[in-house]
Structure formats: structure tokens, C-alpha cells
GROMACS .gro file of C-alpha atoms in nm:
model
  187
    1PRO     CA    1  12.450  -6.836   7.027
    2ILE     CA    2  12.630  -7.168   7.005
    3PRO     CA    3  12.618  -7.310   6.652
    4VAL     CA    4  12.454  -7.652   6.641
    5VAL     CA    5  12.699  -7.722   6.360
    6GLU     CA    6  12.973  -7.780   6.620
    7LEU     CA    7  12.782  -8.070   6.774
    8ALA     CA    8  12.710  -8.212   6.427
    9ARG     CA    9  13.080  -8.187   6.342
   10LEU     CA   10  13.173  -8.380   6.658
   11ARG     CA   11  12.916  -8.649   6.578
   12ALA     CA   12  13.047  -8.683   6.222
   13HIS     CA   13  13.403  -8.705   6.351
   14ALA     CA   14  13.301  -8.980   6.597
   15SER     CA   15  13.111  -9.171   6.329
   16ALA     CA   16  13.411  -9.164   6.096
   17HIS     CA   17  13.634  -9.315   6.364
   18VAL     CA   18  13.379  -9.575   6.471
   19ALA     CA   19  13.334  -9.678   6.107
   20ASN     CA   20  13.705  -9.760   6.087
   21ALA     CA   21  13.689 -10.136   6.149
   22ALA     CA   22  14.039 -10.180   6.292
   23PRO     CA   23  14.186  -9.858   6.427
   24THR     CA   24  14.530  -9.877   6.578
   25PRO     CA   25  14.549  -9.826   6.955
   26VAL     CA   26  14.721  -9.490   6.909
   27ALA     CA   27  14.457  -9.373   6.658
   28LEU     CA   28  14.182  -9.490   6.893
   29ALA     CA   29  14.335  -9.303   7.187
   30SER     CA   30  14.387  -8.992   6.976
   31SER     CA   31  14.027  -9.003   6.852
   32PHE     CA   32  13.899  -9.041   7.205
   33CYS     CA   33  14.093  -8.737   7.327
   34ASP     CA   34  13.996  -8.527   7.026
   35LEU     CA   35  13.628  -8.605   7.072
   36LEU     CA   36  13.630  -8.556   7.448
   37ASP     CA   37  13.821  -8.228   7.420
   38GLY     CA   38  13.586  -8.106   7.146
   39PHE     CA   39  13.277  -8.194   7.346
   40ASN     CA   40  13.417  -8.032   7.661
   41MET     CA   41  13.497  -7.716   7.466
   42LEU     CA   42  13.142  -7.706   7.334
   43VAL     CA   43  12.995  -7.749   7.683
   44SER     CA   44  13.225  -7.473   7.813
   45LYS     CA   45  13.093  -7.237   7.545
   46VAL     CA   46  12.735  -7.318   7.643
   47LEU     CA   47  12.808  -7.264   8.013
   48HIS     CA   48  12.985  -6.935   7.938
   49HIS     CA   49  12.681  -6.823   7.741
   50VAL     CA   50  12.448  -6.920   8.028
   51HIS     CA   51  12.661  -6.729   8.281
   52ASP     CA   52  12.714  -6.428   8.060
   53GLY     CA   53  12.488  -6.183   8.243
   54ARG     CA   54  12.165  -6.358   8.155
   55GLY     CA   55  12.020  -6.331   8.504
   56ILE     CA   56  12.082  -6.690   8.610
   57LEU     CA   57  12.118  -6.710   8.986
   58PRO     CA   58  12.459  -6.809   9.122
   59LEU     CA   59  12.316  -7.129   9.270
   60PHE     CA   60  12.196  -7.257   8.934
   61ALA     CA   61  12.515  -7.145   8.758
   62HIS     CA   62  12.734  -7.324   9.013
   63LEU     CA   63  12.526  -7.640   8.987
   64ALA     CA   64  12.567  -7.639   8.609
   65GLU     CA   65  12.946  -7.601   8.643
   66ILE     CA   66  12.971  -7.875   8.907
   67LYS     CA   67  12.758  -8.107   8.693
   68ASP     CA   68  12.984  -8.035   8.395
   69SER     CA   69  13.297  -8.116   8.598
   70ILE     CA   70  13.148  -8.453   8.697
   71GLY     CA   71  13.058  -8.514   8.334
   72VAL     CA   72  13.419  -8.450   8.232
   73ILE     CA   73  13.536  -8.696   8.498
   74ARG     CA   74  13.278  -8.952   8.391
   75GLY     CA   75  13.376  -8.930   8.023
   76SER     CA   76  13.750  -8.920   8.085
   77VAL     CA   77  13.752  -9.219   8.315
   78VAL     CA   78  13.516  -9.429   8.103
   79GLY     CA   79  13.753  -9.374   7.810
   80GLY     CA   80  14.049  -9.472   8.026
   81ILE     CA   81  13.871  -9.792   8.123
   82ALA     CA   82  13.737  -9.877   7.777
   83LEU     CA   83  14.051  -9.810   7.574
   84PRO     CA   84  14.273 -10.112   7.511
   85SER     CA   85  14.582 -10.127   7.731
   86ALA     CA   86  14.803 -10.066   7.428
   87ALA     CA   87  14.630  -9.729   7.373
   88LEU     CA   88  14.625  -9.621   7.733
   89HIS     CA   89  14.988  -9.509   7.759
   90THR     CA   90  14.927  -9.241   7.496
   91VAL     CA   91  14.638  -9.078   7.686
   92GLU     CA   92  14.686  -9.162   8.053
   93ALA     CA   93  14.855  -8.830   8.136
   94HIS     CA   94  14.583  -8.639   7.949
   95ILE     CA   95  14.309  -8.827   8.136
   96CYS     CA   96  14.483  -8.768   8.468
   97ASP     CA   97  14.515  -8.398   8.388
   98MET     CA   98  14.149  -8.363   8.290
   99VAL     CA   99  14.029  -8.547   8.600
  100GLY     CA  100  14.263  -8.352   8.828
  101GLN     CA  101  14.148  -8.018   8.685
  102SER     CA  102  13.784  -8.122   8.710
  103LEU     CA  103  13.820  -8.237   9.070
  104HIS     CA  104  13.993  -7.910   9.159
  105LYS     CA  105  13.721  -7.709   8.983
  106GLN     CA  106  13.446  -7.911   9.151
  107ARG     CA  107  13.602  -7.864   9.494
  108GLY     CA  108  13.627  -7.485   9.447
  109LEU     CA  109  13.277  -7.447   9.303
  110THR     CA  110  13.126  -7.656   9.581
  111ARG     CA  111  13.304  -7.443   9.841
  112GLU     CA  112  13.186  -7.120   9.673
  113LEU     CA  113  12.832  -7.254   9.654
  114LEU     CA  114  12.821  -7.358  10.019
  115ASP     CA  115  12.978  -7.029  10.132
  116GLY     CA  116  12.769  -6.805   9.907
  117VAL     CA  117  12.417  -6.944   9.933
  118PRO     CA  118  12.213  -6.931  10.256
  119PRO     CA  119  12.206  -7.271  10.431
  120ARG     CA  120  11.825  -7.274  10.429
  121ILE     CA  121  11.820  -7.251  10.048
  122LEU     CA  122  12.091  -7.516  10.015
  123GLU     CA  123  11.885  -7.746  10.234
  124MET     CA  124  11.565  -7.678  10.037
  125VAL     CA  125  11.724  -7.779   9.707
  126GLY     CA  126  11.927  -8.069   9.849
  127ALA     CA  127  12.269  -7.915   9.786
  128THR     CA  128  12.398  -7.981  10.138
  129ARG     CA  129  12.494  -8.333  10.028
  130LEU     CA  130  12.742  -8.210   9.764
  131PRO     CA  131  13.057  -8.233   9.981
  132GLY     CA  132  12.980  -8.596  10.065
  133GLN     CA  133  12.924  -8.678   9.699
  134PHE     CA  134  13.253  -8.511   9.609
  135GLU     CA  135  13.440  -8.719   9.869
  136GLU     CA  136  13.272  -9.037   9.744
  137LEU     CA  137  13.367  -8.966   9.383
  138GLN     CA  138  13.725  -8.896   9.486
  139ALA     CA  139  13.739  -9.222   9.685
  140TRP     CA  140  13.617  -9.424   9.384
  141LEU     CA  141  13.899  -9.277   9.181
  142ARG     CA  142  14.152  -9.349   9.456
  143THR     CA  143  14.273  -8.994   9.421
  144PRO     CA  144  14.568  -8.902   9.642
  145LYS     CA  145  14.628  -8.540   9.742
  146SER     CA  146  14.806  -8.483   9.410
  147GLY     CA  147  14.470  -8.498   9.234
  148CYS     CA  148  14.587  -8.762   8.983
  149ILE     CA  149  14.382  -9.078   8.963
  150GLU     CA  150  14.514  -9.430   8.996
  151LEU     CA  151  14.380  -9.535   8.656
  152SER     CA  152  14.522  -9.887   8.670
  153GLN     CA  153  14.334  -9.953   8.996
  154VAL     CA  154  14.016  -9.796   8.860
  155ARG     CA  155  14.044 -10.022   8.551
  156GLU     CA  156  14.074 -10.327   8.776
  157LYS     CA  157  13.774 -10.231   8.985
  158PHE     CA  158  13.526 -10.102   8.723
  159SER     CA  159  13.408 -10.191   8.376
  160ALA     CA  160  13.325  -9.898   8.147
  161PRO     CA  161  12.946  -9.951   8.188
  162SER     CA  162  12.969  -9.987   8.568
  163TRP     CA  163  13.181  -9.670   8.598
  164TRP     CA  164  12.941  -9.481   8.370
  165ALA     CA  165  12.642  -9.593   8.580
  166LEU     CA  166  12.814  -9.504   8.907
  167ALA     CA  167  12.927  -9.159   8.792
  168SER     CA  168  12.583  -9.100   8.641
  169ILE     CA  169  12.432  -9.126   8.988
  170HIS     CA  170  12.615  -8.803   9.075
  171VAL     CA  171  12.524  -8.635   8.747
  172ASP     CA  172  12.158  -8.732   8.796
  173SER     CA  173  12.166  -8.611   9.156
  174LEU     CA  174  12.292  -8.272   9.042
  175GLN     CA  175  12.022  -8.260   8.777
  176ALA     CA  176  11.762  -8.326   9.049
  177ILE     CA  177  11.906  -8.040   9.256
  178ALA     CA  178  11.900  -7.812   8.949
  179ASP     CA  179  11.539  -7.912   8.874
  180THR     CA  180  11.436  -7.834   9.232
  181THR     CA  181  11.618  -7.501   9.207
  182MET     CA  182  11.431  -7.412   8.887
  183ARG     CA  183  11.097  -7.508   9.042
  184LEU     CA  184  11.170  -7.278   9.336
  185LEU     CA  185  11.278  -6.995   9.106
  186CYS     CA  186  10.978  -7.027   8.877
  187GLY     CA  187  10.719  -7.134   9.129
   0.00000   0.00000   0.00000
């Protein structure tokens, strides 16, 4: 089991940094990366536990992993937008790396899902739209073939709340697909 203490520790760490009235840009950037990395590690542990021979169907497992990869992108990019410009240089490479890895993971998982699940089932749960959503997300990030985002262009185009809302559309869509999948499995 995943100790709830880990989540409490992350929350306490975040609260301590937020309470600091005037953090330096470097400290702010470092705190952001520490918190995001800690949260992502916690989510990875949960997903590993879910996939660890507990009888979850591959469709549901893949949806959870794809949703997590979009969540990583959403959180990474919103931090890159919200951080002051003076802090950005210290984390831009880290954000680019996280987004690139998540896009690569999402692309592979989507391909595995579409190749491994019968088309009729994919249609029933609404998963046939995943490739289009992936392409849309990549276009918003202005991601060239290298997989690295053009963060300066994303910062010009989106505010942190507008990016969060836009990326949340994809997260919510995946949750709807997962909910439909669970209804079919349990119904």
C-alpha cells in the first residue's frame, strides 16, 4: 500500500514554500520542481500498485497511464507559465524533459491501446478519439519532432489558468472514458 504520509509530506512542503512571503526566483523554481517530481513519483507508485497483477484490464490500465502523462504535462507547463521569467531559466530544461518524456509515453501507450484492444470495445468506451486528442495537445505545445516544447511561445499564448483549463479538458475526457470502461466491466 501507498502511505498517505507521502501525500501529507508533499502538502506540508508546499505549504512551507507558499508561506515564504518573498521567495527568490531560483528557490521558487526549485520548489516547483521538487513538488512536481514528488507528486509524479507518488502517482507512479500508485499506478504501479494498480498494475501489479491486481486483475485490472489492460484497457483501464492504459487509460490510467495516459491520463497520468497528460497530468504531468498539464502540471509541468502550468508551472512553466506561472513561474516568473527570472526563475524559468533554472527549470526550463527540466520542464522540457518532463513534457517530452510524457508525450513519448502517451504516444506509445495510445498506440499499444489501439493495437491491443478490439476496435468495437474502443468505440464503445470512446477511446477512438485518443489519437486526435494527442495531436491537439501536441499542437498547443508547438512541439517539433524533437519532443521539446516551445515554452516561450506557450507562455505568450496561454495564462496559467487558461492552460490548466485547456489541458483539463483532456484529463476529464480520459476520466469519462475510464468511467465508461468501469461501467462496462462492472455492469
